[in-house]
Each structure stands twice: as structure tokens, then as C-alpha cells.
Amino acid sequence: MNVVVEAEEQDWAALVRRVDRDKDKAAFAALFRHFAPRVKAFLMKSGAGEALAEECTQEVMATLWQKAHMFDPSRASVSTWIYTIARNRKIDALRRQRRPEPEDLPWGPEAEPDQAEVMTLQQESEKLAKAMKKLPEKQRKLIEKAYFGDLSHSEIAAETGLPLGTIKSRIRLALERLRHAMG
């Protein structure tokens, strides 16, 4: 069975290479026929509605066409690469849905903040800065990328070359230390 799966995976990788090198429409069509319905089903099983799943699937397949050059068979299989793109597109779409539209935002001058709140926030910020300095450098850098650089764990993995599990573990440990320090 492994030989069959391996041979099948090699075929998908070859098709992605043809899309990358030659913008081969037939290779893309074969990838689309195979993966599009599976990606849509995956997204729907993970809680996306049909419309969102359809939209994300289209974006995933467009990404495959535009960024086939980014596929690295030494890092992941074609299916893993495609499903990771799908997962990230779904997360991005859900984030966009939760953001208020500009017309929903209140306009005009903001109320002056309460001085006690300002002092409390300033003290909390100083406390957080001290706690961050006490973190091991590897954990601190990942926290900064994730929370101050607004990068996803996958984006951090791509940037640093670290395994995703390592990144998640270091961030989790750092957050535990920060919670403890913040009391």
C-alpha cells in the first residue's frame, strides 16, 4: 500500500512541478479535479459553511496555480501543502468576518480615558516588559513574532525553519511563564 501511495504522491508532485515550470493547464486541471472537492469537504467538516468552504477552496486552488514554485517536496507532501493552505485560508476568512466594517466603527473623538485605567495599563505594560525580558531568548523571539509581529505559527515556521511543534511548544511555555509573572 505504501508503494501505491508513494507513487501517487510522486504523480501529484510532478503535476505541481509542471504547473510551476510550464503553467501547464492540464496538470492544474488534474490537481483541481482531485483536490478541490476534497478541500471543500475538509473545510466543511472543520466547521465552515458551504459558501465559505467554496470561496476558500477557490482561493486555495488559485494559490496552487500562482505559488506552485513554493511547493517543496522535501518539507511536505502535495496534499499536506494544499490542506495547510486551506486551513490558513479558512482562518483568514473567519478573521475577516469578525472584523467590523468601517461603517460599523464609531466615528468622532474618543472619550478621555479614566486616569486610574491609564495608570493601571501603564503598570501592566511595564510588568509585561519586565516579564518578557526574563524569558529565554528563543521563547521571547517567538512571542514577539507571534504577538507583536502578528505572524501565524505557520508563518513563523516558514521564516525560522523551526518545526511547527517546536514553535507551538516554546510559545506555550513562554505564555505560561508570562501568566505566572503577571500573577
PDB file of N, CA and C in Angstrom, residues 3-105:
ATOM      1  N   VAL A   3       3.721   1.718  -1.321  1.00  0.00           N
ATOM      2  CA  VAL A   3       4.284   1.943  -2.647  1.00  0.00           C
ATOM      3  C   VAL A   3       3.264   2.659  -3.524  1.00  0.00           C
ATOM      4  N   VAL A   4       1.989   2.255  -3.426  1.00  0.00           N
ATOM      5  CA  VAL A   4       0.940   2.882  -4.225  1.00  0.00           C
ATOM      6  C   VAL A   4       0.776   4.349  -3.820  1.00  0.00           C
ATOM      7  N   VAL A   5       0.711   4.592  -2.507  1.00  0.00           N
ATOM      8  CA  VAL A   5       0.561   5.967  -2.018  1.00  0.00           C
ATOM      9  C   VAL A   5       1.769   6.801  -2.429  1.00  0.00           C
ATOM     10  N   GLU A   6       2.956   6.201  -2.295  1.00  0.00           N
ATOM     11  CA  GLU A   6       4.171   6.933  -2.655  1.00  0.00           C
ATOM     12  C   GLU A   6       4.180   7.276  -4.138  1.00  0.00           C
ATOM     13  N   ALA A   7       3.811   6.324  -4.979  1.00  0.00           N
ATOM     14  CA  ALA A   7       3.790   6.565  -6.423  1.00  0.00           C
ATOM     15  C   ALA A   7       2.742   7.626  -6.749  1.00  0.00           C
ATOM     16  N   GLU A   8       1.568   7.531  -6.112  1.00  0.00           N
ATOM     17  CA  GLU A   8       0.519   8.518  -6.343  1.00  0.00           C
ATOM     18  C   GLU A   8       1.000   9.907  -5.925  1.00  0.00           C
ATOM     19  N   GLU A   9       1.680   9.993  -4.781  1.00  0.00           N
ATOM     20  CA  GLU A   9       2.185  11.271  -4.286  1.00  0.00           C
ATOM     21  C   GLU A   9       3.219  11.828  -5.255  1.00  0.00           C
ATOM     22  N   GLN A  10       4.053  10.980  -5.815  1.00  0.00           N
ATOM     23  CA  GLN A  10       5.037  11.427  -6.798  1.00  0.00           C
ATOM     24  C   GLN A  10       4.330  12.040  -8.002  1.00  0.00           C
ATOM     25  N   ASP A  11       3.211  11.455  -8.423  1.00  0.00           N
ATOM     26  CA  ASP A  11       2.459  11.998  -9.545  1.00  0.00           C
ATOM     27  C   ASP A  11       1.947  13.394  -9.218  1.00  0.00           C
ATOM     28  N   TRP A  12       1.442  13.609  -8.001  1.00  0.00           N
ATOM     29  CA  TRP A  12       0.945  14.933  -7.631  1.00  0.00           C
ATOM     30  C   TRP A  12       2.094  15.933  -7.627  1.00  0.00           C
ATOM     31  N   ALA A  13       3.223  15.545  -7.086  1.00  0.00           N
ATOM     32  CA  ALA A  13       4.382  16.442  -7.043  1.00  0.00           C
ATOM     33  C   ALA A  13       4.828  16.792  -8.464  1.00  0.00           C
ATOM     34  N   ALA A  14       4.790  15.805  -9.356  1.00  0.00           N
ATOM     35  CA  ALA A  14       5.167  16.063 -10.747  1.00  0.00           C
ATOM     36  C   ALA A  14       4.194  17.051 -11.395  1.00  0.00           C
ATOM     37  N   LEU A  15       2.918  16.908 -11.076  1.00  0.00           N
ATOM     38  CA  LEU A  15       1.926  17.841 -11.626  1.00  0.00           C
ATOM     39  C   LEU A  15       2.155  19.260 -11.108  1.00  0.00           C
ATOM     40  N   VAL A  16       2.473  19.381  -9.832  1.00  0.00           N
ATOM     41  CA  VAL A  16       2.750  20.713  -9.279  1.00  0.00           C
ATOM     42  C   VAL A  16       3.982  21.304  -9.949  1.00  0.00           C
ATOM     43  N   ARG A  17       5.005  20.481 -10.176  1.00  0.00           N
ATOM     44  CA  ARG A  17       6.209  20.976 -10.869  1.00  0.00           C
ATOM     45  C   ARG A  17       5.861  21.467 -12.281  1.00  0.00           C
ATOM     46  N   ARG A  18       4.967  20.730 -12.976  1.00  0.00           N
ATOM     47  CA  ARG A  18       4.562  21.148 -14.331  1.00  0.00           C
ATOM     48  C   ARG A  18       3.794  22.470 -14.288  1.00  0.00           C
ATOM     49  N   VAL A  19       2.970  22.647 -13.257  1.00  0.00           N
ATOM     50  CA  VAL A  19       2.252  23.923 -13.107  1.00  0.00           C
ATOM     51  C   VAL A  19       3.269  25.035 -12.874  1.00  0.00           C
ATOM     52  N   ASP A  20       4.259  24.758 -12.038  1.00  0.00           N
ATOM     53  CA  ASP A  20       5.285  25.764 -11.725  1.00  0.00           C
ATOM     54  C   ASP A  20       6.107  26.107 -12.964  1.00  0.00           C
ATOM     55  N   ARG A  21       6.672  25.093 -13.597  1.00  0.00           N
ATOM     56  CA  ARG A  21       7.593  25.313 -14.719  1.00  0.00           C
ATOM     57  C   ARG A  21       6.903  25.828 -15.977  1.00  0.00           C
ATOM     58  N   ASP A  22       5.786  25.171 -16.327  1.00  0.00           N
ATOM     59  CA  ASP A  22       5.199  25.397 -17.646  1.00  0.00           C
ATOM     60  C   ASP A  22       3.823  26.056 -17.611  1.00  0.00           C
ATOM     61  N   LYS A  23       3.346  26.357 -16.380  1.00  0.00           N
ATOM     62  CA  LYS A  23       1.952  26.829 -16.243  1.00  0.00           C
ATOM     63  C   LYS A  23       1.029  25.882 -17.020  1.00  0.00           C
ATOM     64  N   ASP A  24       1.257  24.583 -16.824  1.00  0.00           N
ATOM     65  CA  ASP A  24       0.547  23.512 -17.524  1.00  0.00           C
ATOM     66  C   ASP A  24      -0.902  23.441 -17.041  1.00  0.00           C
ATOM     67  N   LYS A  25      -1.828  23.822 -17.925  1.00  0.00           N
ATOM     68  CA  LYS A  25      -3.246  23.865 -17.565  1.00  0.00           C
ATOM     69  C   LYS A  25      -3.819  22.460 -17.353  1.00  0.00           C
ATOM     70  N   ALA A  26      -3.339  21.490 -18.103  1.00  0.00           N
ATOM     71  CA  ALA A  26      -3.833  20.118 -17.942  1.00  0.00           C
ATOM     72  C   ALA A  26      -3.406  19.561 -16.577  1.00  0.00           C
ATOM     73  N   ALA A  27      -2.181  19.862 -16.172  1.00  0.00           N
ATOM     74  CA  ALA A  27      -1.706  19.410 -14.856  1.00  0.00           C
ATOM     75  C   ALA A  27      -2.519  20.077 -13.754  1.00  0.00           C
ATOM     76  N   PHE A  28      -2.782  21.378 -13.935  1.00  0.00           N
ATOM     77  CA  PHE A  28      -3.583  22.093 -12.938  1.00  0.00           C
ATOM     78  C   PHE A  28      -5.002  21.525 -12.885  1.00  0.00           C
ATOM     79  N   ALA A  29      -5.575  21.228 -14.044  1.00  0.00           N
ATOM     80  CA  ALA A  29      -6.930  20.673 -14.092  1.00  0.00           C
ATOM     81  C   ALA A  29      -6.991  19.344 -13.344  1.00  0.00           C
ATOM     82  N   ALA A  30      -5.966  18.506 -13.501  1.00  0.00           N
ATOM     83  CA  ALA A  30      -5.940  17.221 -12.792  1.00  0.00           C
ATOM     84  C   ALA A  30      -5.847  17.439 -11.280  1.00  0.00           C
ATOM     85  N   LEU A  31      -5.009  18.371 -10.858  1.00  0.00           N
ATOM     86  CA  LEU A  31      -4.901  18.704  -9.431  1.00  0.00           C
ATOM     87  C   LEU A  31      -6.222  19.264  -8.915  1.00  0.00           C
ATOM     88  N   PHE A  32      -6.836  20.128  -9.708  1.00  0.00           N
ATOM     89  CA  PHE A  32      -8.110  20.735  -9.310  1.00  0.00           C
ATOM     90  C   PHE A  32      -9.193  19.676  -9.154  1.00  0.00           C
ATOM     91  N   ARG A  33      -9.309  18.797 -10.168  1.00  0.00           N
ATOM     92  CA  ARG A  33     -10.334  17.732 -10.102  1.00  0.00           C
ATOM     93  C   ARG A  33     -10.170  16.870  -8.862  1.00  0.00           C
ATOM     94  N   HIS A  34      -8.931  16.566  -8.518  1.00  0.00           N
ATOM     95  CA  HIS A  34      -8.695  15.684  -7.368  1.00  0.00           C
ATOM     96  C   HIS A  34      -8.856  16.422  -6.041  1.00  0.00           C
ATOM     97  N   PHE A  35      -8.214  17.575  -5.915  1.00  0.00           N
ATOM     98  CA  PHE A  35      -8.138  18.221  -4.601  1.00  0.00           C
ATOM     99  C   PHE A  35      -9.305  19.162  -4.279  1.00  0.00           C
ATOM    100  N   ALA A  36      -9.876  19.845  -5.242  1.00  0.00           N
ATOM    101  CA  ALA A  36     -10.923  20.832  -4.936  1.00  0.00           C
ATOM    102  C   ALA A  36     -12.088  20.235  -4.141  1.00  0.00           C
ATOM    103  N   PRO A  37     -12.670  19.109  -4.586  1.00  0.00           N
ATOM    104  CA  PRO A  37     -13.789  18.571  -3.791  1.00  0.00           C
ATOM    105  C   PRO A  37     -13.351  18.096  -2.400  1.00  0.00           C
ATOM    106  N   ARG A  38     -12.142  17.596  -2.307  1.00  0.00           N
ATOM    107  CA  ARG A  38     -11.636  17.120  -1.013  1.00  0.00           C
ATOM    108  C   ARG A  38     -11.365  18.290  -0.061  1.00  0.00           C
ATOM    109  N   VAL A  39     -10.819  19.373  -0.607  1.00  0.00           N
ATOM    110  CA  VAL A  39     -10.557  20.564   0.213  1.00  0.00           C
ATOM    111  C   VAL A  39     -11.875  21.144   0.712  1.00  0.00           C
ATOM    112  N   LYS A  40     -12.861  21.231  -0.173  1.00  0.00           N
ATOM    113  CA  LYS A  40     -14.169  21.761   0.221  1.00  0.00           C
ATOM    114  C   LYS A  40     -14.772  20.895   1.336  1.00  0.00           C
ATOM    115  N   ALA A  41     -14.722  19.582   1.184  1.00  0.00           N
ATOM    116  CA  ALA A  41     -15.257  18.679   2.210  1.00  0.00           C
ATOM    117  C   ALA A  41     -14.496  18.836   3.524  1.00  0.00           C
ATOM    118  N   PHE A  42     -13.168  18.957   3.429  1.00  0.00           N
ATOM    119  CA  PHE A  42     -12.332  19.161   4.623  1.00  0.00           C
ATOM    120  C   PHE A  42     -12.741  20.433   5.357  1.00  0.00           C
ATOM    121  N   LEU A  43     -12.938  21.510   4.605  1.00  0.00           N
ATOM    122  CA  LEU A  43     -13.308  22.784   5.221  1.00  0.00           C
ATOM    123  C   LEU A  43     -14.697  22.714   5.854  1.00  0.00           C
ATOM    124  N   MET A  44     -15.618  22.040   5.187  1.00  0.00           N
ATOM    125  CA  MET A  44     -16.971  21.922   5.737  1.00  0.00           C
ATOM    126  C   MET A  44     -16.968  21.049   6.995  1.00  0.00           C
ATOM    127  N   LYS A  45     -16.170  19.994   6.995  1.00  0.00           N
ATOM    128  CA  LYS A  45     -16.071  19.144   8.190  1.00  0.00           C
ATOM    129  C   LYS A  45     -15.447  19.894   9.352  1.00  0.00           C
ATOM    130  N   SER A  46     -14.612  20.888   9.043  1.00  0.00           N
ATOM    131  CA  SER A  46     -13.962  21.644  10.114  1.00  0.00           C
ATOM    132  C   SER A  46     -14.782  22.864  10.533  1.00  0.00           C
ATOM    133  N   GLY A  47     -16.050  22.916  10.096  1.00  0.00           N
ATOM    134  CA  GLY A  47     -16.951  23.943  10.609  1.00  0.00           C
ATOM    135  C   GLY A  47     -17.281  25.089   9.674  1.00  0.00           C
ATOM    136  N   ALA A  48     -16.720  25.110   8.480  1.00  0.00           N
ATOM    137  CA  ALA A  48     -17.035  26.193   7.540  1.00  0.00           C
ATOM    138  C   ALA A  48     -18.373  25.902   6.869  1.00  0.00           C
ATOM    139  N   GLY A  49     -19.139  26.949   6.631  1.00  0.00           N
ATOM    140  CA  GLY A  49     -20.371  26.791   5.868  1.00  0.00           C
ATOM    141  C   GLY A  49     -20.041  26.519   4.414  1.00  0.00           C
ATOM    142  N   GLU A  50     -21.055  26.115   3.652  1.00  0.00           N
ATOM    143  CA  GLU A  50     -20.802  25.746   2.253  1.00  0.00           C
ATOM    144  C   GLU A  50     -20.246  26.912   1.437  1.00  0.00           C
ATOM    145  N   ALA A  51     -20.799  28.105   1.627  1.00  0.00           N
ATOM    146  CA  ALA A  51     -20.331  29.269   0.859  1.00  0.00           C
ATOM    147  C   ALA A  51     -18.879  29.600   1.199  1.00  0.00           C
ATOM    148  N   LEU A  52     -18.557  29.596   2.502  1.00  0.00           N
ATOM    149  CA  LEU A  52     -17.182  29.881   2.920  1.00  0.00           C
ATOM    150  C   LEU A  52     -16.232  28.798   2.411  1.00  0.00           C
ATOM    151  N   ALA A  53     -16.656  27.539   2.497  1.00  0.00           N
ATOM    152  CA  ALA A  53     -15.820  26.428   2.024  1.00  0.00           C
ATOM    153  C   ALA A  53     -15.556  26.554   0.529  1.00  0.00           C
ATOM    154  N   GLU A  54     -16.592  26.923  -0.223  1.00  0.00           N
ATOM    155  CA  GLU A  54     -16.438  27.088  -1.669  1.00  0.00           C
ATOM    156  C   GLU A  54     -15.466  28.237  -1.990  1.00  0.00           C
ATOM    157  N   GLU A  55     -15.651  29.362  -1.293  1.00  0.00           N
ATOM    158  CA  GLU A  55     -14.785  30.518  -1.504  1.00  0.00           C
ATOM    159  C   GLU A  55     -13.330  30.183  -1.170  1.00  0.00           C
ATOM    160  N   CYS A  56     -13.117  29.552  -0.027  1.00  0.00           N
ATOM    161  CA  CYS A  56     -11.755  29.190   0.389  1.00  0.00           C
ATOM    162  C   CYS A  56     -11.134  28.186  -0.580  1.00  0.00           C
ATOM    163  N   THR A  57     -11.939  27.231  -1.054  1.00  0.00           N
ATOM    164  CA  THR A  57     -11.432  26.232  -1.999  1.00  0.00           C
ATOM    165  C   THR A  57     -10.937  26.920  -3.266  1.00  0.00           C
ATOM    166  N   GLN A  58     -11.718  27.889  -3.762  1.00  0.00           N
ATOM    167  CA  GLN A  58     -11.296  28.624  -4.958  1.00  0.00           C
ATOM    168  C   GLN A  58      -9.976  29.364  -4.698  1.00  0.00           C
ATOM    169  N   GLU A  59      -9.872  29.976  -3.523  1.00  0.00           N
ATOM    170  CA  GLU A  59      -8.632  30.691  -3.179  1.00  0.00           C
ATOM    171  C   GLU A  59      -7.455  29.728  -3.073  1.00  0.00           C
ATOM    172  N   VAL A  60      -7.684  28.554  -2.489  1.00  0.00           N
ATOM    173  CA  VAL A  60      -6.620  27.553  -2.347  1.00  0.00           C
ATOM    174  C   VAL A  60      -6.122  27.122  -3.722  1.00  0.00           C
ATOM    175  N   MET A  61      -7.048  26.851  -4.614  1.00  0.00           N
ATOM    176  CA  MET A  61      -6.643  26.376  -5.929  1.00  0.00           C
ATOM    177  C   MET A  61      -5.961  27.503  -6.723  1.00  0.00           C
ATOM    178  N   ALA A  62      -6.414  28.735  -6.535  1.00  0.00           N
ATOM    179  CA  ALA A  62      -5.743  29.871  -7.187  1.00  0.00           C
ATOM    180  C   ALA A  62      -4.323  30.020  -6.633  1.00  0.00           C
ATOM    181  N   THR A  63      -4.174  29.801  -5.330  1.00  0.00           N
ATOM    182  CA  THR A  63      -2.853  29.868  -4.708  1.00  0.00           C
ATOM    183  C   THR A  63      -1.954  28.781  -5.277  1.00  0.00           C
ATOM    184  N   LEU A  64      -2.501  27.591  -5.462  1.00  0.00           N
ATOM    185  CA  LEU A  64      -1.717  26.496  -6.052  1.00  0.00           C
ATOM    186  C   LEU A  64      -1.210  26.927  -7.428  1.00  0.00           C
ATOM    187  N   TRP A  65      -2.061  27.535  -8.225  1.00  0.00           N
ATOM    188  CA  TRP A  65      -1.668  27.979  -9.565  1.00  0.00           C
ATOM    189  C   TRP A  65      -0.593  29.065  -9.501  1.00  0.00           C
ATOM    190  N   GLN A  66      -0.789  30.049  -8.607  1.00  0.00           N
ATOM    191  CA  GLN A  66       0.114  31.194  -8.546  1.00  0.00           C
ATOM    192  C   GLN A  66       1.408  30.908  -7.801  1.00  0.00           C
ATOM    193  N   LYS A  67       1.369  29.990  -6.845  1.00  0.00           N
ATOM    194  CA  LYS A  67       2.536  29.786  -5.981  1.00  0.00           C
ATOM    195  C   LYS A  67       3.061  28.361  -6.008  1.00  0.00           C
ATOM    196  N   ALA A  68       2.885  27.696  -7.122  1.00  0.00           N
ATOM    197  CA  ALA A  68       3.386  26.331  -7.246  1.00  0.00           C
ATOM    198  C   ALA A  68       4.886  26.280  -6.989  1.00  0.00           C
ATOM    199  N   HIS A  69       5.581  27.371  -7.266  1.00  0.00           N
ATOM    200  CA  HIS A  69       7.030  27.425  -7.050  1.00  0.00           C
ATOM    201  C   HIS A  69       7.390  27.293  -5.565  1.00  0.00           C
ATOM    202  N   MET A  70       6.437  27.545  -4.684  1.00  0.00           N
ATOM    203  CA  MET A  70       6.720  27.477  -3.245  1.00  0.00           C
ATOM    204  C   MET A  70       6.605  26.062  -2.688  1.00  0.00           C
ATOM    205  N   PHE A  71       6.066  25.135  -3.475  1.00  0.00           N
ATOM    206  CA  PHE A  71       5.944  23.758  -3.009  1.00  0.00           C
ATOM    207  C   PHE A  71       7.322  23.130  -2.920  1.00  0.00           C
ATOM    208  N   ASP A  72       7.609  22.543  -1.757  1.00  0.00           N
ATOM    209  CA  ASP A  72       8.893  21.879  -1.525  1.00  0.00           C
ATOM    210  C   ASP A  72       8.611  20.440  -1.090  1.00  0.00           C
ATOM    211  N   PRO A  73       8.816  19.475  -1.992  1.00  0.00           N
ATOM    212  CA  PRO A  73       8.502  18.082  -1.656  1.00  0.00           C
ATOM    213  C   PRO A  73       9.345  17.525  -0.508  1.00  0.00           C
ATOM    214  N   SER A  74      10.448  18.180  -0.170  1.00  0.00           N
ATOM    215  CA  SER A  74      11.267  17.697   0.952  1.00  0.00           C
ATOM    216  C   SER A  74      10.652  18.102   2.294  1.00  0.00           C
ATOM    217  N   ARG A  75       9.738  19.075   2.284  1.00  0.00           N
ATOM    218  CA  ARG A  75       9.121  19.550   3.534  1.00  0.00           C
ATOM    219  C   ARG A  75       7.743  18.958   3.779  1.00  0.00           C
ATOM    220  N   ALA A  76       6.998  18.679   2.696  1.00  0.00           N
ATOM    221  CA  ALA A  76       5.635  18.165   2.872  1.00  0.00           C
ATOM    222  C   ALA A  76       5.159  17.519   1.576  1.00  0.00           C
ATOM    223  N   SER A  77       4.138  16.689   1.714  1.00  0.00           N
ATOM    224  CA  SER A  77       3.513  16.114   0.526  1.00  0.00           C
ATOM    225  C   SER A  77       2.629  17.179  -0.113  1.00  0.00           C
ATOM    226  N   VAL A  78       2.212  16.936  -1.334  1.00  0.00           N
ATOM    227  CA  VAL A  78       1.337  17.884  -2.017  1.00  0.00           C
ATOM    228  C   VAL A  78       0.043  18.059  -1.222  1.00  0.00           C
ATOM    229  N   SER A  79      -0.534  16.941  -0.768  1.00  0.00           N
ATOM    230  CA  SER A  79      -1.798  17.050  -0.039  1.00  0.00           C
ATOM    231  C   SER A  79      -1.625  17.827   1.266  1.00  0.00           C
ATOM    232  N   THR A  80      -0.538  17.604   1.981  1.00  0.00           N
ATOM    233  CA  THR A  80      -0.288  18.348   3.223  1.00  0.00           C
ATOM    234  C   THR A  80      -0.147  19.833   2.920  1.00  0.00           C
ATOM    235  N   TRP A  81       0.580  20.158   1.869  1.00  0.00           N
ATOM    236  CA  TRP A  81       0.777  21.553   1.475  1.00  0.00           C
ATOM    237  C   TRP A  81      -0.563  22.207   1.142  1.00  0.00           C
ATOM    238  N   ILE A  82      -1.380  21.528   0.357  1.00  0.00           N
ATOM    239  CA  ILE A  82      -2.667  22.080  -0.060  1.00  0.00           C
ATOM    240  C   ILE A  82      -3.610  22.234   1.136  1.00  0.00           C
ATOM    241  N   TYR A  83      -3.676  21.211   2.006  1.00  0.00           N
ATOM    242  CA  TYR A  83      -4.571  21.294   3.160  1.00  0.00           C
ATOM    243  C   TYR A  83      -4.104  22.367   4.159  1.00  0.00           C
ATOM    244  N   THR A  84      -2.818  22.593   4.240  1.00  0.00           N
ATOM    245  CA  THR A  84      -2.308  23.666   5.104  1.00  0.00           C
ATOM    246  C   THR A  84      -2.734  25.019   4.554  1.00  0.00           C
ATOM    247  N   ILE A  85      -2.639  25.181   3.247  1.00  0.00           N
ATOM    248  CA  ILE A  85      -3.107  26.430   2.622  1.00  0.00           C
ATOM    249  C   ILE A  85      -4.604  26.599   2.906  1.00  0.00           C
ATOM    250  N   ALA A  86      -5.358  25.512   2.777  1.00  0.00           N
ATOM    251  CA  ALA A  86      -6.810  25.565   3.008  1.00  0.00           C
ATOM    252  C   ALA A  86      -7.120  25.978   4.444  1.00  0.00           C
ATOM    253  N   ARG A  87      -6.426  25.385   5.383  1.00  0.00           N
ATOM    254  CA  ARG A  87      -6.650  25.710   6.797  1.00  0.00           C
ATOM    255  C   ARG A  87      -6.366  27.194   7.043  1.00  0.00           C
ATOM    256  N   ASN A  88      -5.253  27.681   6.503  1.00  0.00           N
ATOM    257  CA  ASN A  88      -4.888  29.081   6.693  1.00  0.00           C
ATOM    258  C   ASN A  88      -5.884  30.031   6.023  1.00  0.00           C
ATOM    259  N   ARG A  89      -6.384  29.666   4.841  1.00  0.00           N
ATOM    260  CA  ARG A  89      -7.380  30.499   4.154  1.00  0.00           C
ATOM    261  C   ARG A  89      -8.664  30.569   4.978  1.00  0.00           C
ATOM    262  N   LYS A  90      -9.049  29.437   5.573  1.00  0.00           N
ATOM    263  CA  LYS A  90     -10.272  29.428   6.393  1.00  0.00           C
ATOM    264  C   LYS A  90     -10.090  30.340   7.608  1.00  0.00           C
ATOM    265  N   ILE A  91      -8.951  30.247   8.261  1.00  0.00           N
ATOM    266  CA  ILE A  91      -8.678  31.097   9.430  1.00  0.00           C
ATOM    267  C   ILE A  91      -8.713  32.565   9.025  1.00  0.00           C
ATOM    268  N   ASP A  92      -8.072  32.894   7.898  1.00  0.00           N
ATOM    269  CA  ASP A  92      -8.074  34.284   7.412  1.00  0.00           C
ATOM    270  C   ASP A  92      -9.496  34.760   7.124  1.00  0.00           C
ATOM    271  N   ALA A  93     -10.291  33.920   6.492  1.00  0.00           N
ATOM    272  CA  ALA A  93     -11.671  34.298   6.152  1.00  0.00           C
ATOM    273  C   ALA A  93     -12.494  34.524   7.412  1.00  0.00           C
ATOM    274  N   LEU A  94     -12.314  33.667   8.409  1.00  0.00           N
ATOM    275  CA  LEU A  94     -13.056  33.830   9.660  1.00  0.00           C
ATOM    276  C   LEU A  94     -12.632  35.110  10.377  1.00  0.00           C
ATOM    277  N   ARG A  95     -11.345  35.437  10.329  1.00  0.00           N
ATOM    278  CA  ARG A  95     -10.873  36.683  10.933  1.00  0.00           C
ATOM    279  C   ARG A  95     -11.500  37.890  10.236  1.00  0.00           C
ATOM    280  N   ARG A  96     -11.552  37.834   8.912  1.00  0.00           N
ATOM    281  CA  ARG A  96     -12.163  38.936   8.150  1.00  0.00           C
ATOM    282  C   ARG A  96     -13.634  39.100   8.511  1.00  0.00           C
ATOM    283  N   GLN A  97     -14.327  37.987   8.714  1.00  0.00           N
ATOM    284  CA  GLN A  97     -15.752  38.059   9.058  1.00  0.00           C
ATOM    285  C   GLN A  97     -15.962  38.703  10.419  1.00  0.00           C
ATOM    286  N   ARG A  98     -15.030  38.509  11.331  1.00  0.00           N
ATOM    287  CA  ARG A  98     -15.178  39.036  12.691  1.00  0.00           C
ATOM    288  C   ARG A  98     -14.810  40.510  12.803  1.00  0.00           C
ATOM    289  N   ARG A  99     -14.067  41.023  11.835  1.00  0.00           N
ATOM    290  CA  ARG A  99     -13.669  42.433  11.874  1.00  0.00           C
ATOM    291  C   ARG A  99     -14.858  43.312  11.518  1.00  0.00           C
ATOM    292  N   PRO A 100     -15.046  44.393  12.252  1.00  0.00           N
ATOM    293  CA  PRO A 100     -16.156  45.286  11.900  1.00  0.00           C
ATOM    294  C   PRO A 100     -15.849  46.024  10.602  1.00  0.00           C
ATOM    295  N   GLU A 101     -16.887  46.277   9.848  1.00  0.00           N
ATOM    296  CA  GLU A 101     -16.749  47.062   8.633  1.00  0.00           C
ATOM    297  C   GLU A 101     -16.511  48.516   9.032  1.00  0.00           C
ATOM    298  N   PRO A 102     -15.821  49.292   8.228  1.00  0.00           N
ATOM    299  CA  PRO A 102     -15.557  50.695   8.587  1.00  0.00           C
ATOM    300  C   PRO A 102     -16.826  51.471   8.940  1.00  0.00           C
ATOM    301  N   GLU A 103     -17.939  51.191   8.254  1.00  0.00           N
ATOM    302  CA  GLU A 103     -19.153  51.946   8.566  1.00  0.00           C
ATOM    303  C   GLU A 103     -19.742  51.566   9.926  1.00  0.00           C
ATOM    304  N   ASP A 104     -19.330  50.422  10.483  1.00  0.00           N
ATOM    305  CA  ASP A 104     -19.799  49.995  11.801  1.00  0.00           C
ATOM    306  C   ASP A 104     -18.966  50.573  12.936  1.00  0.00           C
ATOM    307  N   LEU A 105     -17.834  51.165  12.597  1.00  0.00           N
ATOM    308  CA  LEU A 105     -16.962  51.710  13.628  1.00  0.00           C
ATOM    309  C   LEU A 105     -17.483  53.071  14.089  1.00  0.00           C
TER     310      LEU A 105
END
